[in-house]
CSV table of C-alpha atoms and ligand atoms in Angstrom, one decimal:
chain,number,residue,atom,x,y,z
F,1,UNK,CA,98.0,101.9,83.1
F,2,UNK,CA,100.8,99.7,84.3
F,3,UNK,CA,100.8,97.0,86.8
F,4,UNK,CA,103.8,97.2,89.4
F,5,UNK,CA,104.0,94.5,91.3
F,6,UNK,CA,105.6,94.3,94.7
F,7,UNK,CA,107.0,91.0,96.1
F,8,UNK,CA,104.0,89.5,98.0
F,9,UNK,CA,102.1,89.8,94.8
F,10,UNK,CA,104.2,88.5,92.3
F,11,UNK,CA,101.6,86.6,90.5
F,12,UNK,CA,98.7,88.3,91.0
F,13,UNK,CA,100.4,91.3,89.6
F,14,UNK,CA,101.1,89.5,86.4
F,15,UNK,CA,97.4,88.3,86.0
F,16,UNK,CA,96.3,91.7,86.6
F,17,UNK,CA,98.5,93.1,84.0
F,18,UNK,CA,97.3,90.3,81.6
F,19,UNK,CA,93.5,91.1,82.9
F,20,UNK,CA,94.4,94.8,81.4
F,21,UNK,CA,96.6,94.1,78.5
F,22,UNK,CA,98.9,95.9,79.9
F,23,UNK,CA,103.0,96.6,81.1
F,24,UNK,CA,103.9,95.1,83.7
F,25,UNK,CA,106.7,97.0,85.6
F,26,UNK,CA,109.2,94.8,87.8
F,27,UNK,CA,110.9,96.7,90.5
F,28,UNK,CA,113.9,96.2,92.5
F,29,UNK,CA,113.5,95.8,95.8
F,30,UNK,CA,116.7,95.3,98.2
F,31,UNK,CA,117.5,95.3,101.9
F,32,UNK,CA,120.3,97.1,103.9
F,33,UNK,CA,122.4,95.4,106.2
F,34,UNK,CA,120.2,96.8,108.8
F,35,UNK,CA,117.5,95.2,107.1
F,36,UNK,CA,115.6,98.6,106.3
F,37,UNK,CA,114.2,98.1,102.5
F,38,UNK,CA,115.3,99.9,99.2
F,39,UNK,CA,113.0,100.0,96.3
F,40,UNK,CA,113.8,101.2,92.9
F,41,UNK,CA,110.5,101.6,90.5
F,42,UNK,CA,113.0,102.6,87.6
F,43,UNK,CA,113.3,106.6,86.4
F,44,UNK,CA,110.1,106.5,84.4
F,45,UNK,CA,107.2,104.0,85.5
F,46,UNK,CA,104.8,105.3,83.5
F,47,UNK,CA,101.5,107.8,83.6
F,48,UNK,CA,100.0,105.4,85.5
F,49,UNK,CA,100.5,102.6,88.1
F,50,UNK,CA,98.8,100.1,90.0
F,51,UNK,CA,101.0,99.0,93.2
F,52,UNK,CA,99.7,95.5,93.7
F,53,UNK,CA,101.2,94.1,97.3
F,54,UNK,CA,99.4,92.1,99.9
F,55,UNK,CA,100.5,92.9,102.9
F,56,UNK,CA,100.3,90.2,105.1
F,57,UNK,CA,103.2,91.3,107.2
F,58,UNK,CA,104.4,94.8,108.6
F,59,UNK,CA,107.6,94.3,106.1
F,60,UNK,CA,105.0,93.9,102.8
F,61,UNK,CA,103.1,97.6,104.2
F,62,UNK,CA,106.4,99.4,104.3
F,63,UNK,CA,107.3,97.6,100.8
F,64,UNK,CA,104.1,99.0,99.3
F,65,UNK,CA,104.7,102.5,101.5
F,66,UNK,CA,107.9,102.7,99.4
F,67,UNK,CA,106.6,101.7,96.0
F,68,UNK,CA,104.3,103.6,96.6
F,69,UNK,CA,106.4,106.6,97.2
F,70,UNK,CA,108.6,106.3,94.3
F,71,UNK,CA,106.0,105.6,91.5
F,72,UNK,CA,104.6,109.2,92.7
F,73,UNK,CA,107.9,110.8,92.9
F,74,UNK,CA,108.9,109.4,89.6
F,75,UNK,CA,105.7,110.9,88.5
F,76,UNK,CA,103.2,108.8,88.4
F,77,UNK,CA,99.3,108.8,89.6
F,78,UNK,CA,99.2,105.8,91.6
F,79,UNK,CA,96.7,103.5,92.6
F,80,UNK,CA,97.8,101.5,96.0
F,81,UNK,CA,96.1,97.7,95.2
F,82,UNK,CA,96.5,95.4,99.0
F,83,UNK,CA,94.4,92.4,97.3
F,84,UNK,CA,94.9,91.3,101.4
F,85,UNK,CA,94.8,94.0,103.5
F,86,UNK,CA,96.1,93.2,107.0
F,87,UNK,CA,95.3,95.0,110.1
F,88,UNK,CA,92.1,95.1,108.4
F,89,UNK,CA,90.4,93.3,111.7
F,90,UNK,CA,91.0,95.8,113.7
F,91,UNK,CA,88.4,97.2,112.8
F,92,UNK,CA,86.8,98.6,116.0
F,93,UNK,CA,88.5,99.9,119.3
F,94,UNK,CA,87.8,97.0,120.8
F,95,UNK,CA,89.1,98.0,124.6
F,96,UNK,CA,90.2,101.2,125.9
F,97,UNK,CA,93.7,102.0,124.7
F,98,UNK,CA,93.9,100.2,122.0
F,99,UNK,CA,94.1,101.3,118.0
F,100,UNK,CA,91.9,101.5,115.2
F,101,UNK,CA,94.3,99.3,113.3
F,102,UNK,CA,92.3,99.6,109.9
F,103,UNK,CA,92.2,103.5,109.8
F,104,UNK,CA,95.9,103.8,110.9
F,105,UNK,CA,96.6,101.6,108.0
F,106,UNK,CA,94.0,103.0,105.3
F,107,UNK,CA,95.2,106.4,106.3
F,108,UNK,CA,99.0,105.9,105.9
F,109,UNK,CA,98.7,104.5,102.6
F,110,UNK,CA,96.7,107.7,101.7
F,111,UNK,CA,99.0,109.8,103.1
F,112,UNK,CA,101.7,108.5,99.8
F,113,UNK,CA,98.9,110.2,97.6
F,114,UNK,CA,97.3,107.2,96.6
F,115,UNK,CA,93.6,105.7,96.4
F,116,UNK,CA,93.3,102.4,98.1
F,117,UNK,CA,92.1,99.1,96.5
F,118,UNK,CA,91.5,96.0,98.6
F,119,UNK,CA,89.8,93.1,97.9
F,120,UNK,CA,86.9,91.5,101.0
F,121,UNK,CA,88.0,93.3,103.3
F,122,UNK,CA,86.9,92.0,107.2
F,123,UNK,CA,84.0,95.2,107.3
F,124,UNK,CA,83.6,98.1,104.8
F,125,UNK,CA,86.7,100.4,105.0
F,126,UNK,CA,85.4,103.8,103.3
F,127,UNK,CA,84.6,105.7,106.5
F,128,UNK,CA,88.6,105.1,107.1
F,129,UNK,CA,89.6,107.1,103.9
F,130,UNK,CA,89.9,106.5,100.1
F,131,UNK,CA,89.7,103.1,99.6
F,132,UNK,CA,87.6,101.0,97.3
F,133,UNK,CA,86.3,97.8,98.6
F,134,UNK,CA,86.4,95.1,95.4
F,135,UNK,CA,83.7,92.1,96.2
F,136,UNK,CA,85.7,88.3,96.4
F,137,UNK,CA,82.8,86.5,96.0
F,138,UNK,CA,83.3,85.8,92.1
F,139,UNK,CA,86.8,84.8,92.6
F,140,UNK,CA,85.3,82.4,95.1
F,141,UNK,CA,81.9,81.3,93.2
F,142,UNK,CA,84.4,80.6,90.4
F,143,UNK,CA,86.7,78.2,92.6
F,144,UNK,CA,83.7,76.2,94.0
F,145,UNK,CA,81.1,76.0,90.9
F,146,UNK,CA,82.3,72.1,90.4
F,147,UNK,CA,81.7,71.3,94.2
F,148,UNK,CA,78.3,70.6,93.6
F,149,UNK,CA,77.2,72.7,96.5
F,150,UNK,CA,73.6,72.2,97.9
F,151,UNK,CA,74.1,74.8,101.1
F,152,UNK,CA,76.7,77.5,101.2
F,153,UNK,CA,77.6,78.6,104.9
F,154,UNK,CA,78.6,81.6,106.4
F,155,UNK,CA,80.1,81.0,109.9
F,156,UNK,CA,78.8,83.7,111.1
F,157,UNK,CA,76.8,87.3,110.7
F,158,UNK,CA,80.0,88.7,109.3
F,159,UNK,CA,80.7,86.6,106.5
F,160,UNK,CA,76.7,86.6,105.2
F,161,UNK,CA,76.6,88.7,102.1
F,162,UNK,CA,79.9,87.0,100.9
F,163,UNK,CA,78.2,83.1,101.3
F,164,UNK,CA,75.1,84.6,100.0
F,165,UNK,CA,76.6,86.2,96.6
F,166,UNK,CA,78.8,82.8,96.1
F,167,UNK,CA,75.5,80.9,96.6
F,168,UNK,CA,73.3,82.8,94.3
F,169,UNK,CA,76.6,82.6,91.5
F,170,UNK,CA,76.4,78.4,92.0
F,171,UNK,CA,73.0,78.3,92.6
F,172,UNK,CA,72.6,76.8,96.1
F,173,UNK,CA,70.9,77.7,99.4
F,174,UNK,CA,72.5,79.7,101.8
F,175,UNK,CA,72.6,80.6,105.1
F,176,UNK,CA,74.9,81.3,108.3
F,177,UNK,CA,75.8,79.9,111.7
F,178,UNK,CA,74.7,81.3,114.7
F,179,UNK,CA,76.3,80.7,118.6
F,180,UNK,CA,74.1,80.0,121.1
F,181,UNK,CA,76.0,80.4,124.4
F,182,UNK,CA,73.7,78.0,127.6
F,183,UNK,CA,75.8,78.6,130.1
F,184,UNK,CA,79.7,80.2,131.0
F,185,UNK,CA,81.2,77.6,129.2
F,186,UNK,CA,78.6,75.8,127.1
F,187,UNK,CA,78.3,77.1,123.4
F,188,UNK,CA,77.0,75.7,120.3
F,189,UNK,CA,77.0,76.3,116.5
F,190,UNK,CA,73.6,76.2,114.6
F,191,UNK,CA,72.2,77.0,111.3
F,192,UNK,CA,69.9,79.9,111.7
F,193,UNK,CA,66.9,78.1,109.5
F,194,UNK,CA,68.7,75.3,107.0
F,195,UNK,CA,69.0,72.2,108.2
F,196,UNK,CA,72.8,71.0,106.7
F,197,UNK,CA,71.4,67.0,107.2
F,198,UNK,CA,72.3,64.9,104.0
F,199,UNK,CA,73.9,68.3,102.4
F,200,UNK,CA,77.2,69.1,100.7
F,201,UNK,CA,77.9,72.1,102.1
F,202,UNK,CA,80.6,74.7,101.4
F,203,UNK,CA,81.2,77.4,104.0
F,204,UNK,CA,82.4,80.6,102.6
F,205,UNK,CA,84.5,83.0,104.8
F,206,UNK,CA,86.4,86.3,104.1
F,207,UNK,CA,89.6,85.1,105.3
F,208,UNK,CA,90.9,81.3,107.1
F,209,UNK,CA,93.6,82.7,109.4
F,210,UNK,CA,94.6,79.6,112.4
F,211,UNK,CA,91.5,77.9,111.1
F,212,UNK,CA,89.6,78.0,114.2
F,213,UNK,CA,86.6,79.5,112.7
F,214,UNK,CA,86.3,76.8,109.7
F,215,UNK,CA,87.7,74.1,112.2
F,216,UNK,CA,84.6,74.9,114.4
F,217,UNK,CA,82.0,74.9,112.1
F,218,UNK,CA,83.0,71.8,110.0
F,219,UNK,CA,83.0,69.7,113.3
F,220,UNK,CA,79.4,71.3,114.1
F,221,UNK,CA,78.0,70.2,110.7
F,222,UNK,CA,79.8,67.0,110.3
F,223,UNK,CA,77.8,66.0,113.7
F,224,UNK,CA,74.7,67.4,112.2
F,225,UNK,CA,75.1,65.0,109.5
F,226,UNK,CA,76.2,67.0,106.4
F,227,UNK,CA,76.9,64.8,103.3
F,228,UNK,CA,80.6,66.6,102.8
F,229,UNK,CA,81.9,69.7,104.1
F,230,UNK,CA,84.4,71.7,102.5
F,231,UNK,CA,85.9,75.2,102.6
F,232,UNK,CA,86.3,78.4,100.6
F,233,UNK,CA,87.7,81.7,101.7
F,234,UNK,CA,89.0,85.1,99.7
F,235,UNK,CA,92.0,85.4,102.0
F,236,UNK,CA,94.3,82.1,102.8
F,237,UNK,CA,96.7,83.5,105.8
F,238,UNK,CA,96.4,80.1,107.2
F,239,UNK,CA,98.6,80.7,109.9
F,240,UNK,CA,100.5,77.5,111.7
F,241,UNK,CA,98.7,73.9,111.3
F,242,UNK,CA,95.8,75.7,110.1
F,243,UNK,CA,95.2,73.2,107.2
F,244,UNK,CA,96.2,70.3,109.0
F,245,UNK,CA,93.8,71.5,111.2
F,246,UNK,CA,90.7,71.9,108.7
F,247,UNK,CA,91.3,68.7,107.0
F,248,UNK,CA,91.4,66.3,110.2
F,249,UNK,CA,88.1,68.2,111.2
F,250,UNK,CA,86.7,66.3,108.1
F,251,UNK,CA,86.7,69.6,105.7
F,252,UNK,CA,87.5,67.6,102.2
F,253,UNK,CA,88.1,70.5,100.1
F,254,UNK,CA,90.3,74.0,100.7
F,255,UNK,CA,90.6,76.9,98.4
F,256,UNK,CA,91.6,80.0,98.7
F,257,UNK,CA,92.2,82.9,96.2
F,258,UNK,CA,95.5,84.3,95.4
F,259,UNK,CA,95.2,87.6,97.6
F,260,UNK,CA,97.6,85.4,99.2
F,261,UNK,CA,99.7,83.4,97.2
F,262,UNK,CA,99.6,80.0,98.5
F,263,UNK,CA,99.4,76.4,98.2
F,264,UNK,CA,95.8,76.4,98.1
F,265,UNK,CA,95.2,79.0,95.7
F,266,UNK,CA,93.1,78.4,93.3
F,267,UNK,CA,91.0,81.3,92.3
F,268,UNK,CA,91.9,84.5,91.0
F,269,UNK,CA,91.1,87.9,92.3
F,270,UNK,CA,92.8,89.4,89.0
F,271,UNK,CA,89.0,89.7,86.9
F,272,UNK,CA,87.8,91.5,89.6
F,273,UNK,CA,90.5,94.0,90.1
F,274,UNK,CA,90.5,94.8,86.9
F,275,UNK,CA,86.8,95.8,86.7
F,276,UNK,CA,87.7,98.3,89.3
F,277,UNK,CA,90.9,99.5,87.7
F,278,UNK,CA,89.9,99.9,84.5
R,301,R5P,C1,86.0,86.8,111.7
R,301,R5P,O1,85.0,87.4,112.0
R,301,R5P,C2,86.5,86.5,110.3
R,301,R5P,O2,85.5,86.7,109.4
R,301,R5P,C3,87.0,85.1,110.2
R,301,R5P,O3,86.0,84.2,110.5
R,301,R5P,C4,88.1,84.9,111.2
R,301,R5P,O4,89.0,86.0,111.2
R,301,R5P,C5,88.9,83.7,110.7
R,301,R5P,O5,90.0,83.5,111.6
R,301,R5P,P1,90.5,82.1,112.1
R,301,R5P,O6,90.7,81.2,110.9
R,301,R5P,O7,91.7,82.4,112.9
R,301,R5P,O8,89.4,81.5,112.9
């Protein structure tokens, strides 16, 4: 196995390679004038390659399309790794006319020949082809064990099993947050049993995109009285002032993993892969 990084996963891809002791293969990647994109994986990769590339933007899926391609045409049997897979919350139909962004996505990376890794993804890929979902959950428990965390939080129903595996790795409580809608326009947050009063609470989500999800939460259980709130998440898009955002809602600690290599990354999905890969 070799580890062929693509450009949104520069790091990553060199943890994963350490991870499995093995080559890591640096390929060029270029742009035309017209900006379309050129890649070159070299005339011999290797037997074979994991593609590791996020793709947090339509440019990084055609750059893992195309690495894709070659690797296989070169000869290779290629695993496709999207640490962060985007379009991945699209993940219903959720009005007439529109796509099922997640299968159009899952499928076209197929279509290169290749098996799909991801990492936390939003909801469980498989019915949308080959693709094997890797948990983030360690990456996460691993970021937050020093937090001294008495509650772990889910926002919501989605994000349950994720809070609940990171709480039973640092040994805390967990639970999730529930809406309660009164009226048109009157909605609250609440813990479905644990009160958060006095607690140092974490809340665990798969991804922080604007923040507005974290933001909400951390207001709703700084009112309840929590002792500290922070924040944890597998997948840091954090889109705009989303950090500004988190920390003047009282969140005192942010950390993400690096599916997304960013400021606040300080976990490593690159164990985890590597389980699956091996
Ligand atoms: C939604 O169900 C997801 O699990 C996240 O809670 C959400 O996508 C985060 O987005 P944002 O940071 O924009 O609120």
């Amino acid at each position: 196995m070799k580890v062929l990084p693509g450009p949104r996963s520069q790091l990553l891809g060199f943890r994963l390679s350490r991870e499995l002791d093995c080559e890591l293969v640096v390929p060029e990647v270029e742009k035309f004038p017209d900006g379309e994109l050129l890649v070159n994986v070299g005339e011999d990769p290797g037997d074979r390659v994991a593609v590791v590339q996020s793709t947090r933007t339509n440019e990084d899926l055609v750059t893992l399309l195309l690495l894709v391609d070659a690797a296989r045409r070169a000869g290779a049997g290629v695993a496709a790794v999207a640490p962060y897979l985007g379009y991945a919350r699209q993940d219903e139909v959720f009005r007439p006319g529109q796509p099922l962004s997640l299968a159009a996505v899952v499928g076209a990376i197929n279509a290169q020949g290749a098996p799909l890794v991801t990492v936390e993804p939003h909801s469980d890929p498989s019915p949308h082809g080959d693709v094997s979902p890797v948990a983030g959950a360690p990456a996460v428990a691993d970021m937050v064990e020093d937090w001294g965390a008495e509650l772990v939080l889910a926002p919501d129903e989605g994000a349950r099993e994720e809070a609940a595996e990171v709480a039973e790795l640092v040994g805390a409580e967990h639970d999730h947050l529930v809406k309660k809608r009164f009226s048109g326009d009157e909605v609250s947050l609440e813990t479905k049993e644990l009160s958060a009063e006095g607690k140092d609470v974490v809340i665990v989500d798969d991804v922080i995109a604007t923040g507005g999800t974290m933001t909400e939460a951390a207001s709703m259980l700084k009112d309840e009285g929590a002792g500290s709130v922070s924040a944890a998440a597998t997948h840091g898009v954090l889109v705009g002032s989303a950090v500004s955002k988190l920390l003047s809602s009282g969140v005192e600690r942010i950390a993400v993993t690096d599916t997304l290599e960013t400021g606040l990354s300080e976990g490593s999905v690159a164990g985890v892969l590597a389980e699956e890969l091996r």
